């Protein structure tokens, strides 16, 4: 990712997380994190079921070793940052979406390199600058969220006024980043076989279904978990692949997946929004 795309991604994350903080209260956020049943299911899906699904697919479907490594890295790395663009569109599950993003991303940073080393091979080691990653999480996810919560606590009126334009800014920058990355993602997809691309698409769809099934009974929490589960932490995988598998197609697998995972989740989000607006209750 070039410097401008990194800056735009940072703006997208900051504005989106701030807009969530402007819409919810601290009590609501804490309450969402205290829903132990939902949180347990969310963690089981992302840290146990999805990694085993990835392991199953790479052992069933014939593909290159590099594709296997890339898919396994993605399978053990939850907490995709782009997921918040879609999960923040829910009305009643914003707190769950925000808390789930932070928890999954943090656990991904702490556990993914260890799990990846175990699943790939005992002699594979990864270098990850934990200090930088934790600093990134604080500056671009936690701090904007806390700032939004602070404004909401001081003045609900101004929080309401600011939330929509700030959320719109986040959406605009997200779209810009996606467009800027299109060429790079197309090149990555062209370097992979049709079987490998099809396997990644199947993996995305299956993880969406699993997330949906475990996210109930609320439709909104189902949607949040479906998206959060299928949108893996491509940014973290890119760092691991760059350090652990330099000059290989593992990096291309991660880049290709980061493009493939957007469209299905965009369709799900648009479908649910349209369905909600057409509901007699609205």
mmCIF file of C-alpha atoms in Angstrom:
data_model
loop_
_atom_site.group_PDB
_atom_site.id
_atom_site.type_symbol
_atom_site.label_atom_id
_atom_site.label_comp_id
_atom_site.label_asym_id
_atom_site.label_seq_id
_atom_site.Cartn_x
_atom_site.Cartn_y
_atom_site.Cartn_z
ATOM 1 C CA UNK A 1 0.000 0.000 0.000
ATOM 2 C CA UNK A 2 1.427 3.390 -1.003
ATOM 3 C CA UNK A 3 1.754 6.327 1.393
ATOM 4 C CA UNK A 4 -1.377 8.156 0.178
ATOM 5 C CA UNK A 5 -3.512 5.016 0.541
ATOM 6 C CA UNK A 6 -2.133 4.519 4.054
ATOM 7 C CA UNK A 7 -3.050 8.105 4.968
ATOM 8 C CA UNK A 8 -6.540 7.719 3.489
ATOM 9 C CA UNK A 9 -7.001 4.417 5.351
ATOM 10 C CA UNK A 10 -6.007 6.155 8.585
ATOM 11 C CA UNK A 11 -8.554 8.918 7.960
ATOM 12 C CA UNK A 12 -11.231 6.304 7.213
ATOM 13 C CA UNK A 13 -10.556 4.455 10.472
ATOM 14 C CA UNK A 14 -10.365 7.588 12.633
ATOM 15 C CA UNK A 15 -13.561 9.150 11.271
ATOM 16 C CA UNK A 16 -15.530 5.887 11.303
ATOM 17 C CA UNK A 17 -14.574 5.025 14.892
ATOM 18 C CA UNK A 18 -15.211 8.625 16.004
ATOM 19 C CA UNK A 19 -18.668 8.564 14.386
ATOM 20 C CA UNK A 20 -19.499 5.379 16.319
ATOM 21 C CA UNK A 21 -18.434 7.044 19.567
ATOM 22 C CA UNK A 22 -20.671 9.993 18.743
ATOM 23 C CA UNK A 23 -23.686 7.698 18.315
ATOM 24 C CA UNK A 24 -23.375 5.500 21.418
ATOM 25 C CA UNK A 25 -22.735 5.869 25.138
ATOM 26 C CA UNK A 26 -20.005 4.358 27.294
ATOM 27 C CA UNK A 27 -22.645 2.334 29.148
ATOM 28 C CA UNK A 28 -23.958 0.845 25.901
ATOM 29 C CA UNK A 29 -20.433 -0.077 24.817
ATOM 30 C CA UNK A 30 -19.666 -1.781 28.138
ATOM 31 C CA UNK A 31 -23.020 -3.567 28.025
ATOM 32 C CA UNK A 32 -22.204 -4.960 24.577
ATOM 33 C CA UNK A 33 -18.864 -6.281 25.819
ATOM 34 C CA UNK A 34 -20.597 -7.903 28.794
ATOM 35 C CA UNK A 35 -22.821 -10.023 26.555
ATOM 36 C CA UNK A 36 -20.745 -13.094 27.349
ATOM 37 C CA UNK A 37 -22.742 -15.531 25.250
ATOM 38 C CA UNK A 38 -22.411 -13.478 22.064
ATOM 39 C CA UNK A 39 -18.761 -12.623 22.700
ATOM 40 C CA UNK A 40 -17.877 -16.267 23.410
ATOM 41 C CA UNK A 41 -19.546 -17.363 20.181
ATOM 42 C CA UNK A 42 -17.775 -14.593 18.282
ATOM 43 C CA UNK A 43 -14.377 -15.669 19.616
ATOM 44 C CA UNK A 44 -15.012 -19.387 19.069
ATOM 45 C CA UNK A 45 -15.999 -18.737 15.460
ATOM 46 C CA UNK A 46 -13.026 -16.497 14.676
ATOM 47 C CA UNK A 47 -10.288 -18.205 16.683
ATOM 48 C CA UNK A 48 -11.248 -21.881 16.381
ATOM 49 C CA UNK A 49 -13.833 -22.683 13.691
ATOM 50 C CA UNK A 50 -12.502 -20.450 10.895
ATOM 51 C CA UNK A 51 -8.850 -21.570 11.301
ATOM 52 C CA UNK A 52 -9.953 -25.211 11.080
ATOM 53 C CA UNK A 53 -12.087 -24.377 8.035
ATOM 54 C CA UNK A 54 -9.029 -22.864 6.365
ATOM 55 C CA UNK A 55 -6.961 -25.927 7.282
ATOM 56 C CA UNK A 56 -9.652 -28.208 5.853
ATOM 57 C CA UNK A 57 -9.884 -26.312 2.553
ATOM 58 C CA UNK A 58 -6.143 -26.208 1.869
ATOM 59 C CA UNK A 59 -5.919 -29.962 2.489
ATOM 60 C CA UNK A 60 -8.899 -30.813 0.273
ATOM 61 C CA UNK A 61 -8.378 -28.455 -2.681
ATOM 62 C CA UNK A 62 -5.232 -28.873 -4.817
ATOM 63 C CA UNK A 63 -3.279 -25.595 -4.873
ATOM 64 C CA UNK A 64 0.233 -24.221 -4.651
ATOM 65 C CA UNK A 65 2.088 -24.245 -1.341
ATOM 66 C CA UNK A 66 2.140 -20.435 -1.327
ATOM 67 C CA UNK A 67 -1.645 -20.272 -1.746
ATOM 68 C CA UNK A 68 -2.042 -22.711 1.152
ATOM 69 C CA UNK A 69 0.183 -20.571 3.354
ATOM 70 C CA UNK A 70 -1.678 -17.382 2.412
ATOM 71 C CA UNK A 71 -5.119 -18.856 3.103
ATOM 72 C CA UNK A 72 -3.962 -20.320 6.427
ATOM 73 C CA UNK A 73 -2.528 -16.956 7.480
ATOM 74 C CA UNK A 74 -5.859 -15.298 6.694
ATOM 75 C CA UNK A 75 -7.776 -18.058 8.480
ATOM 76 C CA UNK A 76 -5.906 -17.466 11.746
ATOM 77 C CA UNK A 77 -6.057 -13.652 11.526
ATOM 78 C CA UNK A 78 -9.451 -12.167 12.509
ATOM 79 C CA UNK A 79 -10.201 -8.499 13.021
ATOM 80 C CA UNK A 80 -10.184 -7.058 9.502
ATOM 81 C CA UNK A 81 -10.197 -3.272 9.894
ATOM 82 C CA UNK A 82 -12.298 -2.661 6.767
ATOM 83 C CA UNK A 83 -15.185 -4.584 8.336
ATOM 84 C CA UNK A 84 -16.143 -1.534 10.393
ATOM 85 C CA UNK A 85 -17.195 0.265 7.196
ATOM 86 C CA UNK A 86 -20.011 -2.269 6.816
ATOM 87 C CA UNK A 87 -20.781 -3.160 10.439
ATOM 88 C CA UNK A 88 -21.090 0.519 11.406
ATOM 89 C CA UNK A 89 -24.205 0.724 9.222
ATOM 90 C CA UNK A 90 -26.224 -1.208 11.793
ATOM 91 C CA UNK A 91 -28.501 0.775 14.093
ATOM 92 C CA UNK A 92 -28.767 -1.310 17.244
ATOM 93 C CA UNK A 93 -25.457 -3.198 17.136
ATOM 94 C CA UNK A 94 -22.934 -0.375 16.805
ATOM 95 C CA UNK A 95 -21.503 -1.074 20.252
ATOM 96 C CA UNK A 96 -21.098 -4.758 19.484
ATOM 97 C CA UNK A 97 -19.460 -3.920 16.135
ATOM 98 C CA UNK A 98 -16.968 -1.506 17.713
ATOM 99 C CA UNK A 99 -16.072 -3.716 20.672
ATOM 100 C CA UNK A 100 -15.780 -6.816 18.464
ATOM 101 C CA UNK A 101 -13.431 -5.023 16.069
ATOM 102 C CA UNK A 102 -11.133 -3.938 18.884
ATOM 103 C CA UNK A 103 -11.125 -7.328 20.649
ATOM 104 C CA UNK A 104 -10.580 -9.369 17.477
ATOM 105 C CA UNK A 105 -7.848 -7.062 16.203
ATOM 106 C CA UNK A 106 -6.025 -7.118 19.530
ATOM 107 C CA UNK A 107 -6.275 -10.916 19.838
ATOM 108 C CA UNK A 108 -5.207 -11.278 16.225
ATOM 109 C CA UNK A 109 -2.036 -9.305 16.889
ATOM 110 C CA UNK A 110 -1.247 -11.345 20.003
ATOM 111 C CA UNK A 111 -2.233 -14.832 18.835
ATOM 112 C CA UNK A 112 -2.080 -15.034 15.023
ATOM 113 C CA UNK A 113 1.725 -15.276 14.667
ATOM 114 C CA UNK A 114 1.796 -18.069 17.272
ATOM 115 C CA UNK A 115 -1.122 -20.002 15.743
ATOM 116 C CA UNK A 116 0.287 -19.512 12.240
ATOM 117 C CA UNK A 117 3.668 -20.918 13.303
ATOM 118 C CA UNK A 118 1.936 -23.946 14.826
ATOM 119 C CA UNK A 119 -0.304 -24.629 11.806
ATOM 120 C CA UNK A 120 2.353 -24.074 9.143
ATOM 121 C CA UNK A 121 5.468 -25.636 10.621
ATOM 122 C CA UNK A 122 7.366 -25.676 13.863
ATOM 123 C CA UNK A 123 10.450 -24.072 12.314
ATOM 124 C CA UNK A 124 8.601 -21.117 10.809
ATOM 125 C CA UNK A 125 9.097 -17.894 12.728
ATOM 126 C CA UNK A 126 7.530 -14.486 12.264
ATOM 127 C CA UNK A 127 8.749 -11.056 13.237
ATOM 128 C CA UNK A 128 6.057 -8.663 14.400
ATOM 129 C CA UNK A 129 6.675 -5.259 15.948
ATOM 130 C CA UNK A 130 4.038 -5.508 18.677
ATOM 131 C CA UNK A 131 4.730 -2.008 19.983
ATOM 132 C CA UNK A 132 3.958 -0.412 16.622
ATOM 133 C CA UNK A 133 0.794 -2.456 16.147
ATOM 134 C CA UNK A 134 -0.529 -1.687 19.645
ATOM 135 C CA UNK A 135 0.257 1.994 19.067
ATOM 136 C CA UNK A 136 -1.659 1.831 15.779
ATOM 137 C CA UNK A 137 -4.688 0.260 17.498
ATOM 138 C CA UNK A 138 -4.646 2.968 20.155
ATOM 139 C CA UNK A 139 -4.257 5.919 17.766
ATOM 140 C CA UNK A 140 -6.590 4.825 14.979
ATOM 141 C CA UNK A 141 -9.264 2.748 16.757
ATOM 142 C CA UNK A 142 -9.438 3.278 20.515
ATOM 143 C CA UNK A 143 -8.574 6.996 20.744
ATOM 144 C CA UNK A 144 -11.100 8.171 18.079
ATOM 145 C CA UNK A 145 -13.774 5.999 19.715
ATOM 146 C CA UNK A 146 -13.030 7.526 23.134
ATOM 147 C CA UNK A 147 -13.044 11.031 21.637
ATOM 148 C CA UNK A 148 -16.475 10.416 20.134
ATOM 149 C CA UNK A 149 -17.755 9.012 23.420
ATOM 150 C CA UNK A 150 -16.403 12.104 25.195
ATOM 151 C CA UNK A 151 -18.246 14.492 22.891
ATOM 152 C CA UNK A 152 -21.417 12.417 23.265
ATOM 153 C CA UNK A 153 -21.093 12.575 27.052
ATOM 154 C CA UNK A 154 -20.599 16.364 27.045
ATOM 155 C CA UNK A 155 -23.267 17.226 24.475
ATOM 156 C CA UNK A 156 -25.685 14.784 22.847
ATOM 157 C CA UNK A 157 -26.878 17.595 20.587
ATOM 158 C CA UNK A 158 -23.477 18.263 19.021
ATOM 159 C CA UNK A 159 -22.712 14.546 18.917
ATOM 160 C CA UNK A 160 -25.860 14.008 16.847
ATOM 161 C CA UNK A 161 -24.966 16.911 14.539
ATOM 162 C CA UNK A 162 -21.397 15.707 13.986
ATOM 163 C CA UNK A 163 -21.993 11.958 13.672
ATOM 164 C CA UNK A 164 -23.473 11.879 10.150
ATOM 165 C CA UNK A 165 -20.956 14.144 8.352
ATOM 166 C CA UNK A 166 -18.018 12.421 10.063
ATOM 167 C CA UNK A 167 -19.400 8.992 9.120
ATOM 168 C CA UNK A 168 -19.829 10.253 5.536
ATOM 169 C CA UNK A 169 -16.187 11.359 5.446
ATOM 170 C CA UNK A 170 -15.179 7.865 6.552
ATOM 171 C CA UNK A 171 -17.263 6.278 3.784
ATOM 172 C CA UNK A 172 -15.798 8.580 1.129
ATOM 173 C CA UNK A 173 -12.218 7.779 2.129
ATOM 174 C CA UNK A 174 -13.021 4.054 2.263
ATOM 175 C CA UNK A 175 -14.310 4.179 -1.321
ATOM 176 C CA UNK A 176 -11.239 6.151 -2.428
ATOM 177 C CA UNK A 177 -8.888 3.572 -0.884
ATOM 178 C CA UNK A 178 -10.788 0.688 -2.513
ATOM 179 C CA UNK A 179 -10.562 2.387 -5.928
ATOM 180 C CA UNK A 180 -6.857 3.176 -5.469
ATOM 181 C CA UNK A 181 -6.136 -0.462 -4.592
ATOM 182 C CA UNK A 182 -8.130 -1.961 -7.496
ATOM 183 C CA UNK A 183 -5.216 -2.210 -9.935
ATOM 184 C CA UNK A 184 -2.936 -3.820 -7.353
ATOM 185 C CA UNK A 185 -5.598 -6.341 -6.369
ATOM 186 C CA UNK A 186 -6.376 -7.213 -10.003
ATOM 187 C CA UNK A 187 -2.694 -7.917 -10.643
ATOM 188 C CA UNK A 188 -2.586 -10.149 -7.576
ATOM 189 C CA UNK A 189 -5.677 -12.075 -8.706
ATOM 190 C CA UNK A 190 -4.210 -12.535 -12.193
ATOM 191 C CA UNK A 191 -1.165 -14.247 -10.666
ATOM 192 C CA UNK A 192 -3.307 -16.927 -8.989
ATOM 193 C CA UNK A 193 -5.097 -19.908 -10.521
ATOM 194 C CA UNK A 194 -8.868 -20.062 -10.919
ATOM 195 C CA UNK A 195 -8.985 -22.893 -8.386
ATOM 196 C CA UNK A 196 -7.138 -20.805 -5.798
ATOM 197 C CA UNK A 197 -9.397 -17.794 -6.370
ATOM 198 C CA UNK A 198 -12.496 -20.012 -6.217
ATOM 199 C CA UNK A 199 -11.269 -21.518 -2.940
ATOM 200 C CA UNK A 200 -10.877 -18.056 -1.427
ATOM 201 C CA UNK A 201 -14.385 -17.089 -2.550
ATOM 202 C CA UNK A 202 -15.799 -20.299 -1.037
ATOM 203 C CA UNK A 203 -13.876 -19.562 2.166
ATOM 204 C CA UNK A 204 -15.355 -16.039 2.318
ATOM 205 C CA UNK A 205 -18.917 -17.248 1.714
ATOM 206 C CA UNK A 206 -18.631 -20.093 4.235
ATOM 207 C CA UNK A 207 -17.236 -17.779 6.913
ATOM 208 C CA UNK A 208 -20.091 -15.349 6.276
ATOM 209 C CA UNK A 209 -22.589 -18.187 6.723
ATOM 210 C CA UNK A 210 -20.872 -19.408 9.901
ATOM 211 C CA UNK A 211 -20.807 -15.883 11.326
ATOM 212 C CA UNK A 212 -24.480 -15.431 10.483
ATOM 213 C CA UNK A 213 -25.477 -18.711 12.157
ATOM 214 C CA UNK A 214 -23.546 -17.973 15.356
ATOM 215 C CA UNK A 215 -24.520 -14.295 15.565
ATOM 216 C CA UNK A 216 -28.205 -14.719 16.426
ATOM 217 C CA UNK A 217 -30.871 -14.258 17.448
ATOM 218 C CA UNK A 218 -30.745 -10.597 16.348
ATOM 219 C CA UNK A 219 -30.495 -9.954 12.600
ATOM 220 C CA UNK A 220 -28.120 -7.040 13.211
ATOM 221 C CA UNK A 221 -25.702 -9.034 15.361
ATOM 222 C CA UNK A 222 -25.845 -11.813 12.763
ATOM 223 C CA UNK A 223 -24.859 -9.292 10.104
ATOM 224 C CA UNK A 224 -22.049 -7.863 12.224
ATOM 225 C CA UNK A 225 -20.569 -11.283 12.987
ATOM 226 C CA UNK A 226 -20.965 -12.490 9.391
ATOM 227 C CA UNK A 227 -18.997 -9.509 8.103
ATOM 228 C CA UNK A 228 -16.456 -9.437 10.930
ATOM 229 C CA UNK A 229 -15.775 -13.152 10.481
ATOM 230 C CA UNK A 230 -15.374 -13.127 6.701
ATOM 231 C CA UNK A 231 -13.252 -9.965 6.509
ATOM 232 C CA UNK A 232 -9.945 -11.263 7.807
ATOM 233 C CA UNK A 233 -7.043 -9.092 8.969
ATOM 234 C CA UNK A 234 -5.292 -8.703 5.614
ATOM 235 C CA UNK A 235 -3.091 -5.876 6.924
ATOM 236 C CA UNK A 236 -1.624 -8.095 9.647
ATOM 237 C CA UNK A 237 -1.235 -11.004 7.207
ATOM 238 C CA UNK A 238 0.644 -8.715 4.832
ATOM 239 C CA UNK A 239 3.113 -7.842 7.598
ATOM 240 C CA UNK A 240 3.564 -11.518 8.533
ATOM 241 C CA UNK A 241 3.933 -12.584 4.886
ATOM 242 C CA UNK A 242 6.450 -9.828 4.181
ATOM 243 C CA UNK A 243 8.608 -10.893 7.136
ATOM 244 C CA UNK A 244 8.074 -14.655 7.043
ATOM 245 C CA UNK A 245 7.717 -15.301 3.298
ATOM 246 C CA UNK A 246 9.529 -12.511 1.416
ATOM 247 C CA UNK A 247 9.663 -12.615 -2.399
ATOM 248 C CA UNK A 248 6.906 -15.235 -2.634
ATOM 249 C CA UNK A 249 3.327 -15.288 -3.915
ATOM 250 C CA UNK A 250 2.018 -15.526 -0.352
ATOM 251 C CA UNK A 251 1.815 -11.732 -0.365
ATOM 252 C CA UNK A 252 -0.210 -11.835 -3.608
ATOM 253 C CA UNK A 253 -2.686 -14.265 -2.010
ATOM 254 C CA UNK A 254 -3.256 -11.825 0.855
ATOM 255 C CA UNK A 255 -3.667 -8.859 -1.509
ATOM 256 C CA UNK A 256 -6.093 -10.786 -3.733
ATOM 257 C CA UNK A 257 -8.160 -11.881 -0.733
ATOM 258 C CA UNK A 258 -8.364 -8.288 0.521
ATOM 259 C CA UNK A 259 -10.120 -7.404 -2.730
ATOM 260 C CA UNK A 260 -12.355 -10.470 -2.917
ATOM 261 C CA UNK A 261 -13.766 -10.072 0.602
ATOM 262 C CA UNK A 262 -15.196 -6.588 0.008
ATOM 263 C CA UNK A 263 -17.868 -7.266 -2.639
ATOM 264 C CA UNK A 264 -19.834 -10.063 -0.851
ATOM 265 C CA UNK A 265 -19.962 -8.008 2.349
ATOM 266 C CA UNK A 266 -20.989 -4.906 0.453
ATOM 267 C CA UNK A 267 -23.846 -6.896 -1.110
ATOM 268 C CA UNK A 268 -24.937 -8.198 2.302
ATOM 269 C CA UNK A 269 -24.878 -4.698 3.792
ATOM 270 C CA UNK A 270 -26.823 -3.115 0.920
ATOM 271 C CA UNK A 271 -29.372 -5.965 0.941
ATOM 272 C CA UNK A 272 -29.984 -5.674 4.690
ATOM 273 C CA UNK A 273 -30.266 -1.862 4.535
ATOM 274 C CA UNK A 274 -32.818 -2.048 1.691
ATOM 275 C CA UNK A 275 -34.710 -4.823 3.486
ATOM 276 C CA UNK A 276 -34.782 -2.767 6.682
ATOM 277 C CA UNK A 277 -36.084 0.348 4.907
ATOM 278 C CA UNK A 278 -38.846 -1.639 3.219
ATOM 279 C CA UNK A 279 -39.905 -3.190 6.512
ATOM 280 C CA UNK A 280 -43.455 -2.170 7.601
ATOM 281 C CA UNK A 281 -42.012 -1.173 10.997
ATOM 282 C CA UNK A 282 -40.138 1.665 9.285
#
